[in-house]
Coordinates of C-alpha atoms in Angstrom, one line a residue:
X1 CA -30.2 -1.6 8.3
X2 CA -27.4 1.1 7.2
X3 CA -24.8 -0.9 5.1
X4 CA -21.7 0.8 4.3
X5 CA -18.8 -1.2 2.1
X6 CA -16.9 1.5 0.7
X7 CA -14.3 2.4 3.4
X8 CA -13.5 -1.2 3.9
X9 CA -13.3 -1.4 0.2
X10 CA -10.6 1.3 0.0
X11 CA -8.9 0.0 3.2
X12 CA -8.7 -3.6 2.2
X13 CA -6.5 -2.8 -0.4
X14 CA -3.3 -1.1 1.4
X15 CA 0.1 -2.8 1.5
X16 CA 2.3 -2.9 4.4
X17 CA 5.1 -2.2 2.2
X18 CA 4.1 1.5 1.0
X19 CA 5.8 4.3 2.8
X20 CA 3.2 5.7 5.5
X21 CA 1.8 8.6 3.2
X22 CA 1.2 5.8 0.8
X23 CA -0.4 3.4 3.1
X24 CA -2.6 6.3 3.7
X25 CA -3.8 7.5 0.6
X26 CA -3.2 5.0 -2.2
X27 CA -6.2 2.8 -1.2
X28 CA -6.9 0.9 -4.7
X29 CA -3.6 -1.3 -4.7
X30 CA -3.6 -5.1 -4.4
X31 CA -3.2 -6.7 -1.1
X32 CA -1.8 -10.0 -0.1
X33 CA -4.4 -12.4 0.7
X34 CA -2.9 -14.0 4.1
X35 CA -1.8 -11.2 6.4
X36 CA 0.7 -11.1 9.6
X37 CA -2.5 -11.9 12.3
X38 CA -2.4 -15.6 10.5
X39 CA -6.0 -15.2 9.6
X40 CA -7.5 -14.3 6.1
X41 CA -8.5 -10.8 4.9
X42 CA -11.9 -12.5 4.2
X43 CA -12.6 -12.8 7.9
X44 CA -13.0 -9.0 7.5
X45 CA -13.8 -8.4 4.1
X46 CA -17.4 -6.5 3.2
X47 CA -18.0 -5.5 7.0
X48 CA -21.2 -4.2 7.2
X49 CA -22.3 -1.4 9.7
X50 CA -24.8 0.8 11.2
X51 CA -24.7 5.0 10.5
X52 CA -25.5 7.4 12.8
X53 CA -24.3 8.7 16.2
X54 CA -25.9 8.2 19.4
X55 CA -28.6 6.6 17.4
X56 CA -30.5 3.4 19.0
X57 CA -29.5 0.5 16.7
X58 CA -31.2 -3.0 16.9
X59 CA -29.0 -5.7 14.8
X60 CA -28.9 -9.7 15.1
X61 CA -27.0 -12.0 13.6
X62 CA -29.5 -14.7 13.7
X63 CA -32.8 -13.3 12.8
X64 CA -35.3 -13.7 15.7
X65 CA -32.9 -12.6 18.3
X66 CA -33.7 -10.0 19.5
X67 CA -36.5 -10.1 22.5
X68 CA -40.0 -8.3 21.3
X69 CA -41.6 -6.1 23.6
X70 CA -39.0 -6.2 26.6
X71 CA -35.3 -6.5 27.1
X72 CA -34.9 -9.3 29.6
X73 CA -37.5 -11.9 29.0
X74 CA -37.9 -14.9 31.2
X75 CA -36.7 -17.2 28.5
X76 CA -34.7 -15.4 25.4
X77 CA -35.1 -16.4 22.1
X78 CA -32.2 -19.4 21.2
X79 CA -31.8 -19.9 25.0
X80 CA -29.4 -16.6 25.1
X81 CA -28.7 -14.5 28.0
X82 CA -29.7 -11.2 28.3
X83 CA -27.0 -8.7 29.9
X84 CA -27.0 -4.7 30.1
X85 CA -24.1 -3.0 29.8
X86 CA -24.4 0.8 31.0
X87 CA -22.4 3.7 29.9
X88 CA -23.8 6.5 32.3
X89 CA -25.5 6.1 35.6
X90 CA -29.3 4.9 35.7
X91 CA -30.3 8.2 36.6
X92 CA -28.6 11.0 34.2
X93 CA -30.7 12.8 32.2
X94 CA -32.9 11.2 29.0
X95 CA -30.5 12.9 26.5
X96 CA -27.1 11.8 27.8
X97 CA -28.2 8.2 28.9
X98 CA -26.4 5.6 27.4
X99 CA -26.8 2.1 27.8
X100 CA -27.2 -1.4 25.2
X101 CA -28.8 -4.9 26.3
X102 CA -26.6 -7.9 24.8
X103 CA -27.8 -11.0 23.9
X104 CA -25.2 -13.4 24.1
X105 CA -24.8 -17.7 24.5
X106 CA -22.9 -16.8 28.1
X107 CA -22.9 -13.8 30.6
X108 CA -19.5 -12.3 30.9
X109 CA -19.9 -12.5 34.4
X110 CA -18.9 -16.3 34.3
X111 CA -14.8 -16.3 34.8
X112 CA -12.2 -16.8 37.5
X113 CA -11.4 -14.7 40.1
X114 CA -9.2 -11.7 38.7
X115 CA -5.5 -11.4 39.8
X116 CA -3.1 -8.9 38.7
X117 CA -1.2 -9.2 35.5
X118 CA 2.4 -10.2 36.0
X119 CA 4.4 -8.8 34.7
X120 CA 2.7 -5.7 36.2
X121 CA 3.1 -2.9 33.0
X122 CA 5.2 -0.6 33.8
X123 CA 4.5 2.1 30.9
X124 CA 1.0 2.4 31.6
X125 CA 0.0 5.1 33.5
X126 CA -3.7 6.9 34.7
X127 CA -3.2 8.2 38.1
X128 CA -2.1 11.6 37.8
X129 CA -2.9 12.3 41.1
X130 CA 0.3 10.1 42.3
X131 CA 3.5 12.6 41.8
X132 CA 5.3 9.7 42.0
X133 CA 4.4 8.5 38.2
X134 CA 5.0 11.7 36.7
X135 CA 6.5 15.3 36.4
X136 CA 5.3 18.8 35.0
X137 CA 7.2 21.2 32.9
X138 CA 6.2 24.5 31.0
X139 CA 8.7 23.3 28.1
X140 CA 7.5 22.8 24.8
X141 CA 8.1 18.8 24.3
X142 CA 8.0 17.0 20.8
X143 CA 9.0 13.2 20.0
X144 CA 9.8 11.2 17.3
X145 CA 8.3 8.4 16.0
X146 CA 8.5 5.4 18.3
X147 CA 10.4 2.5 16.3
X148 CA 8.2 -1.1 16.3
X149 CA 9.6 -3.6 18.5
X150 CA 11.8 -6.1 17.3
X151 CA 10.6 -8.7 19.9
X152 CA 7.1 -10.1 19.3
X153 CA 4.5 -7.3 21.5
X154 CA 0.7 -7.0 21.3
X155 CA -1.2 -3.7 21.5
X156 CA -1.8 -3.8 24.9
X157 CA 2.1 -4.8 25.8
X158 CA 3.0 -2.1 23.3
X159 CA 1.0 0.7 25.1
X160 CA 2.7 3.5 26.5
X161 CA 1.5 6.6 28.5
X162 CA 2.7 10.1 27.3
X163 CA 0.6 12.6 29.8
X164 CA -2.5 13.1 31.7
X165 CA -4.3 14.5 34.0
X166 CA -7.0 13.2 36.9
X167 CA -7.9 9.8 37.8
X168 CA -10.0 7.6 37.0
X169 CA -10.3 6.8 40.6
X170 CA -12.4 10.2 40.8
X171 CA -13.5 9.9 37.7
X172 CA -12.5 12.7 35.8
X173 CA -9.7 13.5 34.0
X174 CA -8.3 12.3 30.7
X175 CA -4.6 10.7 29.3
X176 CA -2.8 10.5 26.1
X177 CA -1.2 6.9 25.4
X178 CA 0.9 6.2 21.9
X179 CA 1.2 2.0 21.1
X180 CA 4.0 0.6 18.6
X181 CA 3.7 -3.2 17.9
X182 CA 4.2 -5.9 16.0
X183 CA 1.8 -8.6 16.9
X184 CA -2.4 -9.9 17.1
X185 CA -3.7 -10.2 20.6
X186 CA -3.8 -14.2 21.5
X187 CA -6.6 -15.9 23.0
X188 CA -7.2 -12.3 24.9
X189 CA -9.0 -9.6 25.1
X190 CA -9.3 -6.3 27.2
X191 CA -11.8 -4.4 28.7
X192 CA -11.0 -0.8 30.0
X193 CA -12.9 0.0 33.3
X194 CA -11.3 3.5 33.7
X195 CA -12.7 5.2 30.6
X196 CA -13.6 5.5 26.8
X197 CA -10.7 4.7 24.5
X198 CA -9.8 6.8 21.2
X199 CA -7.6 5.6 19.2
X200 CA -5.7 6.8 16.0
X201 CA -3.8 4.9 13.8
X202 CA -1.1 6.2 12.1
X203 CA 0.8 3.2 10.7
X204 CA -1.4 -0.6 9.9
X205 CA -4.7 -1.5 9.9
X206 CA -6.3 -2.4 13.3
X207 CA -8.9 -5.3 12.8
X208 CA -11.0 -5.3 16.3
X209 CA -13.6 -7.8 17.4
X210 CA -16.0 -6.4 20.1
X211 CA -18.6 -7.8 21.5
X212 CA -20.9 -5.2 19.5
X213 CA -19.4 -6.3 16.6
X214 CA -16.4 -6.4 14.5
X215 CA -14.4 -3.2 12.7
X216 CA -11.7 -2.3 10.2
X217 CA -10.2 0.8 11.1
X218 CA -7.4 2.0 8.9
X219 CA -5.0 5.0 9.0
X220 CA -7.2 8.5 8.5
X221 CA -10.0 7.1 10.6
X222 CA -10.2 7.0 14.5
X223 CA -11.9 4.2 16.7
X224 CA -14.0 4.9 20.0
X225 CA -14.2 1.8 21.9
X226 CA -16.3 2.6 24.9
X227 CA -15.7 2.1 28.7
X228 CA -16.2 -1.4 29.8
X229 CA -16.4 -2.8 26.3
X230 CA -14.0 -6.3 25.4
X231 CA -12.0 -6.0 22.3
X232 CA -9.4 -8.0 21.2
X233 CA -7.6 -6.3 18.4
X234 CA -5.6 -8.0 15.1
X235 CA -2.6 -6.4 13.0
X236 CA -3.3 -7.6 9.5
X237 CA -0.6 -5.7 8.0
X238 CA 1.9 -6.3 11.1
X239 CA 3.9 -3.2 12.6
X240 CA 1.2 -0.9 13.4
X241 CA 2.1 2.9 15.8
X242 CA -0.7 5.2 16.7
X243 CA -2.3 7.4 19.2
X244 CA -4.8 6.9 22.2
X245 CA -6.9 9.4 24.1
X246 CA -8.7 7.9 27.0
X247 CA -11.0 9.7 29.0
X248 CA -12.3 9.4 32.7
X249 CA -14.9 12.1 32.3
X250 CA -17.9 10.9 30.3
X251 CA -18.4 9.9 26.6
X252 CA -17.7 11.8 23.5
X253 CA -20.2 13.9 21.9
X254 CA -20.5 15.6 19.1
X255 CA -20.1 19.6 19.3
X256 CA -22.8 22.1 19.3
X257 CA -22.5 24.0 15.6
X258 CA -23.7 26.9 16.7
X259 CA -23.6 29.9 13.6
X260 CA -22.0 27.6 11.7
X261 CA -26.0 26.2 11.4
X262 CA -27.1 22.9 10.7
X263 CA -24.8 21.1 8.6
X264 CA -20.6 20.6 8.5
X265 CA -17.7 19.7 10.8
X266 CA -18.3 16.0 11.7
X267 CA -21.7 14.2 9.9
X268 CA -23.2 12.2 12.0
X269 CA -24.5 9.6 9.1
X270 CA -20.3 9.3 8.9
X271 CA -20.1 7.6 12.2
X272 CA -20.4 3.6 11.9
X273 CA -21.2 1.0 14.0
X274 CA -20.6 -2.4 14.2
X275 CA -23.6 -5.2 13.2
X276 CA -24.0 -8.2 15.4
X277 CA -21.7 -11.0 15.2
X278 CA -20.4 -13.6 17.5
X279 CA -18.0 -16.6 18.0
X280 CA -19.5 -19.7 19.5
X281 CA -16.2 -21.5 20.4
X282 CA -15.2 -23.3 23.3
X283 CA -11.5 -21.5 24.1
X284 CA -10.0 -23.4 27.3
X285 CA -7.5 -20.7 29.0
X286 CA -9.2 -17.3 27.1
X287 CA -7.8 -14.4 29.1
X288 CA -9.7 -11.5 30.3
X289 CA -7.7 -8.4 30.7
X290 CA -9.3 -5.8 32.4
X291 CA -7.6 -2.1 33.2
X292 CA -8.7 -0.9 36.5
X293 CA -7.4 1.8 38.5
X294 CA -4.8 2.3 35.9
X295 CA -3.5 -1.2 36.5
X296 CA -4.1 -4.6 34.4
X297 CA -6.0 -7.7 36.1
X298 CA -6.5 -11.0 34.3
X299 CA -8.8 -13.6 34.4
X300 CA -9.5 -17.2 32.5
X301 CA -12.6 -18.6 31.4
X302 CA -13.1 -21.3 28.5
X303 CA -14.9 -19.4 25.9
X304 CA -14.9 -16.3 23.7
X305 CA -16.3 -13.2 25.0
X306 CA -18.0 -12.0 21.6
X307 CA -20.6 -14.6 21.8
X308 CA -23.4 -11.6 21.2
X309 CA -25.7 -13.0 19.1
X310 CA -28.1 -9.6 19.2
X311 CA -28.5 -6.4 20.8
X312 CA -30.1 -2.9 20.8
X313 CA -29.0 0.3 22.7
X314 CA -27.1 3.8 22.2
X315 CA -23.7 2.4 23.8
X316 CA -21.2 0.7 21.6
X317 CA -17.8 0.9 19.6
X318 CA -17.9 2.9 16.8
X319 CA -15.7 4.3 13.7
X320 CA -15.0 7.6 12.0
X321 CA -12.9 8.1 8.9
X322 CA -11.3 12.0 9.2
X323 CA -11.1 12.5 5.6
X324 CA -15.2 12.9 5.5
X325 CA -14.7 16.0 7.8
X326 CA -15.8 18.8 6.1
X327 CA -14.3 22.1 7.2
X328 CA -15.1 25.4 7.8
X329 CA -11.9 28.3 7.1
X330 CA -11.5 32.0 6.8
X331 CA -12.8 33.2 2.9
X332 CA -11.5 36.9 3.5
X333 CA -9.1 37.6 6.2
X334 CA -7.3 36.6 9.0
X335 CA -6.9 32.9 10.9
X336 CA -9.8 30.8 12.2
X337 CA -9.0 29.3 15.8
X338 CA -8.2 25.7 15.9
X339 CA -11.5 24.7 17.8
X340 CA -13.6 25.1 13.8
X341 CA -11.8 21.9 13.3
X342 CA -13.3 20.1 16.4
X343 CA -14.9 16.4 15.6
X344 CA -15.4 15.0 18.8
X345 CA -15.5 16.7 22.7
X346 CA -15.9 15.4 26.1
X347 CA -17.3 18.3 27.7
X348 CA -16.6 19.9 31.4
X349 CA -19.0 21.1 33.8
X350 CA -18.2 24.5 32.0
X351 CA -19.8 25.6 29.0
X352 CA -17.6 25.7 26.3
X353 CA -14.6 24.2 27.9
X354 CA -13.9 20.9 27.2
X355 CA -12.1 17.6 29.2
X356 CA -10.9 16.2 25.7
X357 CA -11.6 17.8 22.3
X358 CA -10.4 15.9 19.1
X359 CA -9.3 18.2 16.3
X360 CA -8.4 17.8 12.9
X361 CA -6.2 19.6 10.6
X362 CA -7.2 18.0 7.2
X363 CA -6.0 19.3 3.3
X364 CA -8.0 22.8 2.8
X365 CA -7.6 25.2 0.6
X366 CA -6.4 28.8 2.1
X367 CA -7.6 32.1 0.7
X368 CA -7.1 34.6 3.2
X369 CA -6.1 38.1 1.9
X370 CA -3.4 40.5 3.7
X371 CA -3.2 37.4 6.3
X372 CA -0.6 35.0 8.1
X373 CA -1.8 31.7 7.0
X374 CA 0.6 29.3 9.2
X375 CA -0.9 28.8 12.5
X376 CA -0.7 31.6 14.7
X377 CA 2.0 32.4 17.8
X378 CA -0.2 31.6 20.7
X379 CA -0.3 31.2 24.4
X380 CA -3.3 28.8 25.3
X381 CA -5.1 28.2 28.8
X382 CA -5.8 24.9 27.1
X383 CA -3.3 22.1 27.0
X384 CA -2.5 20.4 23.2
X385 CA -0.9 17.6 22.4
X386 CA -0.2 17.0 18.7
X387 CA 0.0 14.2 16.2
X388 CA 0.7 13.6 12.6
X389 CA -0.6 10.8 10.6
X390 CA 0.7 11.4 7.2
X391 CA 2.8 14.4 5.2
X392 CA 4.1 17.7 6.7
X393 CA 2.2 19.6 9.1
X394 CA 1.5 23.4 7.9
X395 CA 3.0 24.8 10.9
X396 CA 6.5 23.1 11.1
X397 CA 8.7 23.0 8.2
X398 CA 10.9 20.3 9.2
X399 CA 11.4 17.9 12.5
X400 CA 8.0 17.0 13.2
X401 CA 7.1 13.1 11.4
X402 CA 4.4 10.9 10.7
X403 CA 4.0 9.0 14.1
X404 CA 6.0 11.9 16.2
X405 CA 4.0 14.0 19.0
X406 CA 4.4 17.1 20.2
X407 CA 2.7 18.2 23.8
X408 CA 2.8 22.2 24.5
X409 CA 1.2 22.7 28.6
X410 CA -1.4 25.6 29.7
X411 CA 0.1 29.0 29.0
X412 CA 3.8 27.4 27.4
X413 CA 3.8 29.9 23.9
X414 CA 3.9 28.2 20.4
X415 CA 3.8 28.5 17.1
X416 CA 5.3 27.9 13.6
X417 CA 9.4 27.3 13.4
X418 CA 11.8 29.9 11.6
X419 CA 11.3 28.6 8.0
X420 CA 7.6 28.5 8.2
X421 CA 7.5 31.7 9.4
X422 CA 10.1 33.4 6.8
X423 CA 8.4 31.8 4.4
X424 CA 5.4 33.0 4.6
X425 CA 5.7 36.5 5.1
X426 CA 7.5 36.7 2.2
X427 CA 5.4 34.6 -0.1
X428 CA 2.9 36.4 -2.1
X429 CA -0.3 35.8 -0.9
X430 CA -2.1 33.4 -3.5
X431 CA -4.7 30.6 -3.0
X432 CA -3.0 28.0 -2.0
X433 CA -4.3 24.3 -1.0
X434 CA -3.0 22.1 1.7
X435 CA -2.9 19.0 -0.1
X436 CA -4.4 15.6 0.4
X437 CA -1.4 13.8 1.8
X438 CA -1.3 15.9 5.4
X439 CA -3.7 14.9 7.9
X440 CA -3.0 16.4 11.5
X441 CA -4.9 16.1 14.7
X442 CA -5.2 17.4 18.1
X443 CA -5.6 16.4 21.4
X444 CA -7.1 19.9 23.6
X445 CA -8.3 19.5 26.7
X446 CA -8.7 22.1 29.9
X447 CA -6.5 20.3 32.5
X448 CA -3.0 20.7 32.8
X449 CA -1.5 16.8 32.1
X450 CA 1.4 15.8 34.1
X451 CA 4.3 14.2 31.7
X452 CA 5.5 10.5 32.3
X453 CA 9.5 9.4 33.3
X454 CA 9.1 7.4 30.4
X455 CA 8.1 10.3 27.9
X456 CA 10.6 12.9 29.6
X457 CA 13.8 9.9 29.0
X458 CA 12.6 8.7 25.7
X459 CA 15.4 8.7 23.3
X460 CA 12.6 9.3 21.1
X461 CA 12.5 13.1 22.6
X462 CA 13.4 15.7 20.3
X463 CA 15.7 18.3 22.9
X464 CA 16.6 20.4 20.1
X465 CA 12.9 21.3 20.0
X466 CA 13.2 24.7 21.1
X467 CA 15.8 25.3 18.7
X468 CA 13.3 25.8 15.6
X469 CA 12.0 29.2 17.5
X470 CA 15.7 30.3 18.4
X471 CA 16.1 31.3 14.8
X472 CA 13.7 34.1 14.6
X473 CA 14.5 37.3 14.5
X474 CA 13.5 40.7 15.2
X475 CA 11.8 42.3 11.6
X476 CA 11.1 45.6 13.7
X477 CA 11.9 48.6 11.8
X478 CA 11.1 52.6 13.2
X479 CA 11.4 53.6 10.7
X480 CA 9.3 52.0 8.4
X481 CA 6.3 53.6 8.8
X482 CA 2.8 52.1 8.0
X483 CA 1.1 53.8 4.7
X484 CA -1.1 56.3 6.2
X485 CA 0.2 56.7 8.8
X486 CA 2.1 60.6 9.5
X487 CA 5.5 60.1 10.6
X488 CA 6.7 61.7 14.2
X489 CA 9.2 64.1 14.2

């Protein structure tokens, strides 16, 4: 068994009170030792995990568990049940199967009836097919942070849908939530039944129990919690703002590395998985949550869910911290495209073009000669929406904030603001490092996303957006001819 301490070491120790660079990148403070979930820290201190991705794990909690020989026994070991939960149809190829057998003290299948969840949610949204829901717009949009909620709100009550694209009713299609909240799921937990969910903090740890296993996932690391999977997730350090990318089409994978050869990018030995653990407690009124068709249904039943004493499989949460990310950059001249940066993509049914690609931007150095280091202008057929965990991003000198978003549609041009720009033309150029407290990301993805009421009305939108490209002006000169070049008279 892969054991791996260290990032929970580091996370353990961040305050709630640092500013949000701090939270991220001090690591080695003290840390209270009760926390605003009203549990203790040691409930998830020293978690242990498995490393690898897409690997086939086998972990138990109580040794024995696990069935020899078969998956579903007539009679399984300590009287469990055995239950398969499958990512990908039966029949897909060997390679992109994906599918675990849980052993657990009582199938998931025993529950009530499901009923919708009243209040319905109104800021949840995965239908893009509805017009109804939605809008679309060539404009370059940015947000600021959303502020935490002053009234008591979970994760899932503090969800919120920015864009997207599809359905999951045909199952394809991807859409880009934010949360901002304030309190530890109760006596729930959800399951998503429309698609894979990635999430990345930006402000508080997430502690998440899943029937896998449990996780600490701290600012600078994203979670994948798969399709179908319950999760019930805890705010140690209480206000907690990030980002979500679900997707409708398939699982993430890993992208192909082709020149680059056999090593860099995203490791998969970085990747961790949860070990078995479980809860064997008798919870009268425990809700079920479960997102289908873009809308929430609840159910009751009188025990926990992560009663999964053992399993084995390929399909299952899992955890990757950003800053292990080793990237690749230009070493003579001119600007890499974004897609060198690329941890994680859903692939299309085109090569090469992806549903949802995950993209870092992490501290570098840049050594380019005779070359414009910023970002460059652009026009994409690809859609990006951006996010900023920590510092200032190298493209925008000003206006875009830790927990702010910025969403630029197929074909709508881009690219760094007046001061960035000025700046670095007239810099000379050394090597220069983009340092360790600026961690970027974005979401890419071939579909054009259709923008939410709520996102287009937020008070939270920036309208004076457009105004950081206004400022540009015109360096053309006719008469400043190029060395070498013979002047026409």
């Amino acid at each position: 068994m892969n054991l791996d301490r260290r990032e929970e070491q580091m996370a353990q120790h961040l305050q709630n009170d640092m500013s949000e660079t701090e939270v991220f990148w001090k690591g080695n403070s003290e840390k209270e030792s009760t926390n605003h979930s009203g549990g203790h820290e040691s409930e998830f201190a020293d978690l242990e995990y498995l490393r690898g991705f897409g690997n086939h794990f086998t972990t138990e909690a109580l040794k024995g568990a696990l069935p020899e020989g078969q998956n579903s026994p007539l009679n399984c070991p300590y009287g469990l049940y055995a239950e398969q939960i499958s990512g990908t149809a039966f029949t897909v190829p060997r390679k992109y199967n994906q599918k675990s057998w849980l052993y657990r003290i009582k199938p998931s299948v025993t529950h009530e009836p499901f009923c919708p969840r009243q209040p319905a949610h109104e800021n949840l949204m995965s239908d893009f097919t509805d017009s109804s829901n939605s809008t679309v717009t060539p404009t370059q949009l940015r947000w600021k942070p959303e502020d935490i909620p002053e009234v008591k709100t979970d994760f899932i009550d503090g969800l919120f849908t920015i864009c997207g694209a599809g359905s999951p009713f045909l199952r394809h299609g991807y859409a880009v939530h934010m949360y901002a909240a304030n309190a530890s799921m109760e006596n729930c937990a959800l399951a998503n039944a429309d698609g894979d969910f990635l999430i990345v903090p930006q402000q508080g740890r997430l502690w998440i129990k899943t029937e896998s296993g449990k996780l600490q996932v701290s600012p600078g690391e994203v979670v994948v919690l798969p399709h179908g999977f319950r999760f019930s997730i805890a705010l140690p350090d209480g206000p907690s703002r990030g980002y979500i990318v679900e997707v409708y089409s398939g699982h993430f994978q890993l992208p192909d590395l082709g020149p680059i050869g056999a090593n860099g990018l995203a490791e998969p030995r970085d990747f961790l998985t949860p070990v078995a653990w479980f809860e064997d407690e008798n919870i009268s009124g425990y809700t079920i949550i479960h997102k289908f068709g873009g809308q929430l249904f609840q159910s009751k039943q009188d025990f926990s869910p992560f009663n999964v004493v053992a399993w084995q499989g390929n399909y299952a949460p899992y955890k990757y911290d950003l800053r292990k990310f080793c990237p690749f950059n230009t070493v003579l001249f001119d600007h890499a495209d974004p897609c060198i940066n690329t941890v994680l993509t859903v692939p299309s049914e085109k090569p090469g073009v992806a549903v949802v690609d995950l993209v870092v931007f992490p501290p570098r150095w840049l050594v380019a000669e005779h070359t414009f280091r910023p970002p460059y202008f652009h026009r994409n057929c690809m859609s990006e929406f951006m996010g900023l965990i920590c510092g200032t991003y190298e493209g925008k000198a000003d206006g875009f904030l830790p927990g702010g978003g910025s969403l630029h549609n197929c074909m709508s041009p881009h690219g760094v603001d007046t001061p960035t720009y000025e700046k670095a033309i007239s810099e000379e150029p050394r090597p220069s490092k983009i340092e360790g407290d600026t961690l970027a990301f974005m979401f890419e993805s071939c579909l054009i996303p259709r923008v939410t009421f709520r996102a287009m009305d937020s008070p939270k939108r920036d309208l004076d957006y457009y105004k950081g490209w206004i400022g540009l002006r015109s360096h053309f000169d006719r008469n400043n001819t190029p060395e070498g070049v013979r002047r026409c008279t």
